[in-house]
Amino acid sequence: MLQKIYSEILNYFPIYIKEKFVNVPEEIWDKAKEIRIRNNKPIMIYCFDDYVEVDHFATVEDILRLIENFSENSLYKVQNEINSGFLTIRGGHRIGLSGTSIIEKGEIKNIKYISSLNIRIAREVKECSDKILNCILKNQEDNNVLKNTIIISPPGCGKTTLLRDIIRRLSDGDEKIKPQTIGLVDERSEIAAMYMGQAQNDIGLRTDVMDACKKNIAMKLMIRSMGPDFIATDEIGTKEDMDAILDAVSSGINLLVTCHGNSVNDIPKDLLEKKIFENVVILSKAKKPGNIEKIYKLKGEEYVSVY
């Protein structure tokens, strides 16, 4: 992991900052999830259960230089991403930005005086979906096709990591799973982590990606142009998301989605009342991808625990 972080992240840092990371123990990098850079504050490496301070106080000049480096010296090419509050770099790592927003007609047109960066270290955890898929498929009439499924979890429990692995498994297929064409709607560029048109994460052989596009628009485009067996997306929640999901279901498209919450009752009301999802996976607050608390299967009008 250390070599990957150095080659894909730390090489963007000016040498006078990069050399400050030399004394960070390798075991810290093995569990690191974020590097936080704040103006006039020490750089911090956040792990799953702790953090480490790096011996360098960041300045505005440091932050601006890093953004320039992350954009490969072409800020104009990534302006739309900056307006959305993040950049994606080679390796699938995501750079969150915060500062002073310029708003026009209710939309962010730019972020100036950028004061903080959050480098989220991308980690693929392959096979973390094994237990979930084995349980769900075992309790379906058709073992080869996953039916409408929602993953519910509090923030930080690995639902995106889990979603990515399920997409890969469905897309590639195996002796238990019929290979399926996946339309991945990746509004926040976190699942596939597209970089210059190339997915940085393994999302399978049969996955088409609509990147950095609002879910309701992207779902319609996917159905119209790519004819997927499945549409997968992360963190549904808006009224527009609900309408797009209902449209997809009426078009005969299966769904694989996530949302924040702790129980079946946290499924958005319209979708819960219409019993859209046949499978409901609840993740626990243990910060480990694929850590299952409950799995429910729709039986008639009731959700019955199968795990």
GROMACS .gro file of C-alpha atoms in nm:
model
  307
    1MET     CA    1   0.000   0.000   0.000
    2LEU     CA    2   0.288   0.236   0.080
    3GLN     CA    3   0.428   0.213  -0.273
    4LYS     CA    4   0.083   0.281  -0.421
    5ILE     CA    5   0.032   0.588  -0.201
    6TYR     CA    6   0.373   0.728  -0.289
    7SER     CA    7   0.337   0.674  -0.663
    8GLU     CA    8  -0.027   0.785  -0.694
    9ILE     CA    9  -0.062   1.054  -0.424
   10LEU     CA   10   0.256   1.176  -0.257
   11ASN     CA   11   0.439   1.232  -0.585
   12TYR     CA   12   0.202   1.524  -0.641
   13PHE     CA   13   0.340   1.695  -0.330
   14PRO     CA   14   0.624   1.948  -0.347
   15ILE     CA   15   0.947   1.785  -0.235
   16TYR     CA   16   0.968   1.998   0.081
   17ILE     CA   17   0.633   1.852   0.196
   18LYS     CA   18   0.685   1.502   0.058
   19GLU     CA   19   1.001   1.456   0.264
   20LYS     CA   20   0.796   1.517   0.580
   21PHE     CA   21   0.609   1.190   0.518
   22VAL     CA   22   0.928   0.980   0.532
   23ASN     CA   23   0.900   0.916   0.907
   24VAL     CA   24   0.538   0.801   0.894
   25PRO     CA   25   0.540   0.427   0.982
   26GLU     CA   26   0.431   0.187   0.709
   27GLU     CA   27   0.161   0.041   0.934
   28ILE     CA   28  -0.006   0.384   0.941
   29TRP     CA   29  -0.025   0.388   0.561
   30ASP     CA   30  -0.172   0.035   0.565
   31LYS     CA   31  -0.479   0.165   0.749
   32ALA     CA   32  -0.482   0.528   0.632
   33LYS     CA   33  -0.807   0.647   0.477
   34GLU     CA   34  -0.756   1.025   0.437
   35ILE     CA   35  -0.488   1.291   0.423
   36ARG     CA   36  -0.627   1.623   0.548
   37ILE     CA   37  -0.460   1.950   0.450
   38ARG     CA   38  -0.591   2.270   0.611
   39ASN     CA   39  -0.459   2.623   0.582
   40ASN     CA   40  -0.230   2.710   0.874
   41LYS     CA   41  -0.286   2.369   1.036
   42PRO     CA   42  -0.068   2.057   1.053
   43ILE     CA   43  -0.123   1.799   0.781
   44MET     CA   44  -0.302   1.497   0.929
   45ILE     CA   45  -0.329   1.134   0.820
   46TYR     CA   46  -0.661   0.988   0.932
   47CYS     CA   47  -0.687   0.613   0.994
   48PHE     CA   48  -1.001   0.416   1.072
   49ASP     CA   49  -0.955   0.460   1.445
   50ASP     CA   50  -0.684   0.724   1.492
   51TYR     CA   51  -0.489   1.004   1.325
   52VAL     CA   52  -0.125   1.108   1.290
   53GLU     CA   53   0.009   1.461   1.253
   54VAL     CA   54   0.275   1.531   0.991
   55ASP     CA   55   0.544   1.784   1.078
   56HIS     CA   56   0.432   2.052   0.833
   57PHE     CA   57   0.186   2.339   0.871
   58ALA     CA   58   0.012   2.388   0.537
   59THR     CA   59  -0.015   2.731   0.377
   60VAL     CA   60  -0.247   2.872   0.113
   61GLU     CA   61   0.044   2.850  -0.130
   62ASP     CA   62   0.084   2.478  -0.052
   63ILE     CA   63  -0.284   2.415  -0.117
   64LEU     CA   64  -0.289   2.607  -0.446
   65ARG     CA   65   0.026   2.431  -0.565
   66LEU     CA   66  -0.124   2.091  -0.482
   67ILE     CA   67  -0.444   2.169  -0.673
   68GLU     CA   68  -0.234   2.276  -0.972
   69ASN     CA   69  -0.039   1.949  -0.951
   70PHE     CA   70  -0.353   1.737  -0.908
   71SER     CA   71  -0.497   1.897  -1.223
   72GLU     CA   72  -0.180   1.812  -1.417
   73ASN     CA   73  -0.125   2.189  -1.461
   74SER     CA   74  -0.456   2.224  -1.647
   75LEU     CA   75  -0.697   2.378  -1.399
   76TYR     CA   76  -0.940   2.480  -1.673
   77LYS     CA   77  -0.993   2.112  -1.762
   78VAL     CA   78  -1.110   2.026  -1.412
   79GLN     CA   79  -1.309   2.341  -1.333
   80ASN     CA   80  -1.642   2.156  -1.341
   81GLU     CA   81  -1.507   1.901  -1.093
   82ILE     CA   82  -1.380   2.179  -0.868
   83ASN     CA   83  -1.726   2.338  -0.881
   84SER     CA   84  -1.864   2.005  -0.758
   85GLY     CA   85  -1.621   2.010  -0.467
   86PHE     CA   86  -1.380   1.736  -0.567
   87LEU     CA   87  -1.117   1.612  -0.810
   88THR     CA   88  -1.040   1.251  -0.905
   89ILE     CA   89  -0.678   1.160  -0.973
   90ARG     CA   90  -0.499   0.856  -1.115
   91GLY     CA   91  -0.560   0.553  -0.896
   92GLY     CA   92  -0.916   0.659  -0.812
   93HIS     CA   93  -0.820   0.879  -0.518
   94ARG     CA   94  -1.064   1.163  -0.460
   95ILE     CA   95  -0.963   1.513  -0.353
   96GLY     CA   96  -1.234   1.700  -0.165
   97LEU     CA   97  -1.212   2.081  -0.154
   98SER     CA   98  -1.368   2.343   0.068
   99GLY     CA   99  -1.351   2.719   0.068
  100THR     CA  100  -1.564   3.016  -0.036
  101SER     CA  101  -1.832   2.927  -0.290
  102ILE     CA  102  -1.953   3.156  -0.567
  103ILE     CA  103  -2.325   3.092  -0.622
  104GLU     CA  104  -2.527   3.185  -0.932
  105LYS     CA  105  -2.892   3.087  -0.973
  106GLY     CA  106  -2.864   2.836  -0.693
  107GLU     CA  107  -2.564   2.658  -0.848
  108ILE     CA  108  -2.199   2.663  -0.741
  109LYS     CA  109  -2.007   2.836  -1.019
  110ASN     CA  110  -1.667   2.830  -0.852
  111ILE     CA  111  -1.486   2.774  -0.526
  112LYS     CA  112  -1.230   3.039  -0.439
  113TYR     CA  113  -1.007   3.089  -0.135
  114ILE     CA  114  -0.973   2.711  -0.107
  115SER     CA  115  -0.872   2.649   0.253
  116SER     CA  116  -0.891   2.269   0.296
  117LEU     CA  117  -0.817   1.954   0.097
  118ASN     CA  118  -0.927   1.604   0.188
  119ILE     CA  119  -0.742   1.332  -0.003
  120ARG     CA  120  -0.954   1.019   0.029
  121ILE     CA  121  -0.736   0.716  -0.029
  122ALA     CA  122  -0.907   0.473  -0.266
  123ARG     CA  123  -0.912   0.111  -0.151
  124GLU     CA  124  -1.067  -0.180  -0.334
  125VAL     CA  125  -1.166  -0.471  -0.111
  126LYS     CA  126  -1.239  -0.751  -0.354
  127GLU     CA  127  -1.463  -1.039  -0.248
  128CYS     CA  128  -1.605  -0.835   0.043
  129SER     CA  129  -1.952  -0.899  -0.106
  130ASP     CA  130  -1.924  -1.280  -0.098
  131LYS     CA  131  -2.131  -1.334   0.215
  132ILE     CA  132  -2.404  -1.093   0.107
  133LEU     CA  133  -2.440  -1.229  -0.246
  134ASN     CA  134  -2.436  -1.590  -0.130
  135CYS     CA  135  -2.711  -1.515   0.121
  136ILE     CA  136  -2.929  -1.313  -0.119
  137LEU     CA  137  -2.895  -1.544  -0.417
  138LYS     CA  138  -2.964  -1.851  -0.204
  139ASN     CA  139  -3.299  -1.701  -0.106
  140GLN     CA  140  -3.419  -1.613  -0.455
  141GLU     CA  141  -3.621  -1.812  -0.701
  142ASP     CA  142  -3.369  -1.740  -0.976
  143ASN     CA  143  -3.013  -1.792  -0.851
  144ASN     CA  144  -2.857  -1.629  -1.155
  145VAL     CA  145  -3.008  -1.280  -1.141
  146LEU     CA  146  -2.992  -1.041  -0.847
  147LYS     CA  147  -3.323  -0.860  -0.801
  148ASN     CA  148  -3.380  -0.503  -0.682
  149THR     CA  149  -3.144  -0.448  -0.388
  150ILE     CA  150  -3.071  -0.161  -0.151
  151ILE     CA  151  -2.777  -0.134   0.088
  152ILE     CA  152  -2.840   0.082   0.395
  153SER     CA  153  -2.570   0.198   0.631
  154PRO     CA  154  -2.449   0.489   0.843
  155PRO     CA  155  -2.167   0.695   0.691
  156GLY     CA  156  -1.824   0.534   0.696
  157CYS     CA  157  -1.933   0.171   0.702
  158GLY     CA  158  -1.805   0.079   0.358
  159LYS     CA  159  -2.124   0.076   0.155
  160THR     CA  160  -1.954   0.223  -0.153
  161THR     CA  161  -1.672  -0.033  -0.130
  162LEU     CA  162  -1.931  -0.308  -0.098
  163LEU     CA  163  -2.140  -0.169  -0.385
  164ARG     CA  164  -1.833  -0.161  -0.610
  165ASP     CA  165  -1.755  -0.526  -0.540
  166ILE     CA  166  -2.113  -0.637  -0.607
  167ILE     CA  167  -2.106  -0.448  -0.939
  168ARG     CA  168  -1.782  -0.625  -1.032
  169ARG     CA  169  -1.926  -0.966  -0.942
  170LEU     CA  170  -2.250  -0.911  -1.133
  171SER     CA  171  -2.065  -0.772  -1.434
  172ASP     CA  172  -1.808  -1.053  -1.456
  173GLY     CA  173  -2.036  -1.337  -1.346
  174ASP     CA  174  -1.927  -1.679  -1.224
  175GLU     CA  175  -2.068  -2.027  -1.176
  176LYS     CA  176  -2.342  -1.884  -0.949
  177ILE     CA  177  -2.409  -1.549  -1.114
  178LYS     CA  178  -2.518  -1.491  -1.470
  179PRO     CA  179  -2.304  -1.210  -1.620
  180GLN     CA  180  -2.510  -0.893  -1.652
  181THR     CA  181  -2.473  -0.560  -1.828
  182ILE     CA  182  -2.447  -0.289  -1.561
  183GLY     CA  183  -2.527   0.078  -1.611
  184LEU     CA  184  -2.326   0.250  -1.340
  185VAL     CA  185  -2.445   0.599  -1.249
  186ASP     CA  186  -2.146   0.745  -1.066
  187GLU     CA  187  -2.258   1.096  -0.978
  188ARG     CA  188  -1.975   1.162  -0.730
  189SER     CA  189  -1.705   0.973  -0.924
  190GLU     CA  190  -1.637   0.745  -0.629
  191ILE     CA  191  -1.737   0.399  -0.751
  192ALA     CA  192  -1.554   0.363  -1.081
  193ALA     CA  193  -1.328   0.665  -1.015
  194MET     CA  194  -1.300   0.765  -1.380
  195TYR     CA  195  -0.975   0.936  -1.475
  196MET     CA  196  -0.939   1.059  -1.834
  197GLY     CA  197  -1.211   0.818  -1.949
  198GLN     CA  198  -1.064   0.514  -1.773
  199ALA     CA  199  -1.210   0.348  -1.463
  200GLN     CA  200  -0.943   0.336  -1.194
  201ASN     CA  201  -1.133   0.070  -0.998
  202ASP     CA  202  -1.229  -0.279  -1.114
  203ILE     CA  203  -1.598  -0.258  -1.200
  204GLY     CA  204  -1.614  -0.568  -1.420
  205LEU     CA  205  -1.615  -0.648  -1.789
  206ARG     CA  206  -1.973  -0.551  -1.870
  207THR     CA  207  -2.012  -0.219  -1.688
  208ASP     CA  208  -2.083   0.111  -1.864
  209VAL     CA  209  -2.030   0.429  -1.663
  210MET     CA  210  -2.208   0.762  -1.666
  211ASP     CA  211  -1.973   0.975  -1.459
  212ALA     CA  212  -2.025   1.306  -1.276
  213CYS     CA  213  -2.387   1.340  -1.388
  214LYS     CA  214  -2.698   1.384  -1.174
  215LYS     CA  215  -2.865   1.050  -1.109
  216ASN     CA  216  -3.204   1.132  -1.255
  217ILE     CA  217  -3.051   1.249  -1.584
  218ALA     CA  218  -2.793   0.970  -1.600
  219MET     CA  219  -3.047   0.693  -1.535
  220LYS     CA  220  -3.264   0.808  -1.824
  221LEU     CA  221  -2.963   0.827  -2.054
  222MET     CA  222  -2.847   0.480  -1.951
  223ILE     CA  223  -3.187   0.322  -2.016
  224ARG     CA  224  -3.225   0.501  -2.349
  225SER     CA  225  -2.876   0.446  -2.486
  226MET     CA  226  -2.710   0.149  -2.317
  227GLY     CA  227  -2.990  -0.097  -2.242
  228PRO     CA  228  -2.856  -0.226  -1.907
  229ASP     CA  229  -2.985  -0.528  -1.717
  230PHE     CA  230  -2.904  -0.341  -1.397
  231ILE     CA  231  -2.861   0.019  -1.294
  232ALA     CA  232  -2.633   0.074  -0.996
  233THR     CA  233  -2.585   0.399  -0.807
  234ASP     CA  234  -2.478   0.531  -0.468
  235GLU     CA  235  -2.654   0.736  -0.199
  236ILE     CA  236  -3.004   0.796  -0.331
  237GLY     CA  237  -3.213   1.054  -0.150
  238THR     CA  238  -3.364   1.335  -0.357
  239LYS     CA  239  -3.716   1.348  -0.499
  240GLU     CA  240  -3.559   1.340  -0.847
  241ASP     CA  241  -3.374   1.020  -0.753
  242MET     CA  242  -3.701   0.856  -0.646
  243ASP     CA  243  -3.876   0.950  -0.968
  244ALA     CA  244  -3.588   0.815  -1.176
  245ILE     CA  245  -3.589   0.487  -0.982
  246LEU     CA  246  -3.962   0.442  -1.033
  247ASP     CA  247  -3.917   0.512  -1.405
  248ALA     CA  248  -3.640   0.253  -1.424
  249VAL     CA  249  -3.852  -0.010  -1.250
  250SER     CA  250  -4.143   0.058  -1.487
  251SER     CA  251  -3.898   0.002  -1.775
  252GLY     CA  252  -3.812  -0.341  -1.641
  253ILE     CA  253  -3.463  -0.247  -1.521
  254ASN     CA  254  -3.329  -0.400  -1.200
  255LEU     CA  255  -3.166  -0.172  -0.943
  256LEU     CA  256  -2.873  -0.185  -0.705
  257VAL     CA  257  -2.853   0.125  -0.485
  258THR     CA  258  -2.736   0.252  -0.147
  259CYS     CA  259  -2.866   0.507   0.101
  260HIS     CA  260  -2.778   0.638   0.444
  261GLY     CA  261  -2.966   0.493   0.739
  262ASN     CA  262  -2.984   0.221   1.001
  263SER     CA  263  -3.292   0.014   0.923
  264VAL     CA  264  -3.554  -0.086   0.665
  265ASN     CA  265  -3.757   0.217   0.773
  266ASP     CA  266  -3.485   0.442   0.632
  267ILE     CA  267  -3.571   0.338   0.276
  268PRO     CA  268  -3.720   0.652   0.115
  269LYS     CA  269  -4.094   0.655   0.181
  270ASP     CA  270  -4.219   0.626  -0.180
  271LEU     CA  271  -3.995   0.328  -0.247
  272LEU     CA  272  -4.074   0.160   0.083
  273GLU     CA  273  -4.449   0.191   0.034
  274LYS     CA  274  -4.429   0.050  -0.319
  275LYS     CA  275  -4.202  -0.236  -0.201
  276ILE     CA  276  -3.955  -0.164  -0.480
  277PHE     CA  277  -3.668  -0.358  -0.324
  278GLU     CA  278  -3.671  -0.736  -0.288
  279ASN     CA  279  -3.344  -0.740  -0.094
  280VAL     CA  280  -3.243  -0.504   0.186
  281VAL     CA  281  -2.891  -0.519   0.330
  282ILE     CA  282  -2.819  -0.335   0.657
  283LEU     CA  283  -2.456  -0.266   0.746
  284SER     CA  284  -2.345  -0.214   1.105
  285LYS     CA  285  -2.147   0.077   1.244
  286ALA     CA  286  -1.832  -0.134   1.256
  287LYS     CA  287  -1.605   0.046   1.008
  288LYS     CA  288  -1.527  -0.253   0.793
  289PRO     CA  289  -1.653  -0.311   0.437
  290GLY     CA  290  -1.918  -0.580   0.413
  291ASN     CA  291  -1.986  -0.603   0.785
  292ILE     CA  292  -2.348  -0.722   0.781
  293GLU     CA  293  -2.599  -0.648   1.054
  294LYS     CA  294  -2.915  -0.777   0.881
  295ILE     CA  295  -3.034  -0.895   0.541
  296TYR     CA  296  -3.405  -0.890   0.460
  297LYS     CA  297  -3.597  -1.054   0.178
  298LEU     CA  298  -3.939  -0.931   0.065
  299LYS     CA  299  -4.198  -1.203   0.127
  300GLY     CA  300  -4.539  -1.090   0.013
  301GLU     CA  301  -4.581  -0.749   0.173
  302GLU     CA  302  -4.333  -0.804   0.458
  303TYR     CA  303  -3.957  -0.794   0.490
  304VAL     CA  304  -3.832  -1.115   0.651
  305SER     CA  305  -3.484  -1.155   0.793
  306VAL     CA  306  -3.271  -1.413   0.608
  307TYR     CA  307  -2.951  -1.325   0.795
   0.00000   0.00000   0.00000
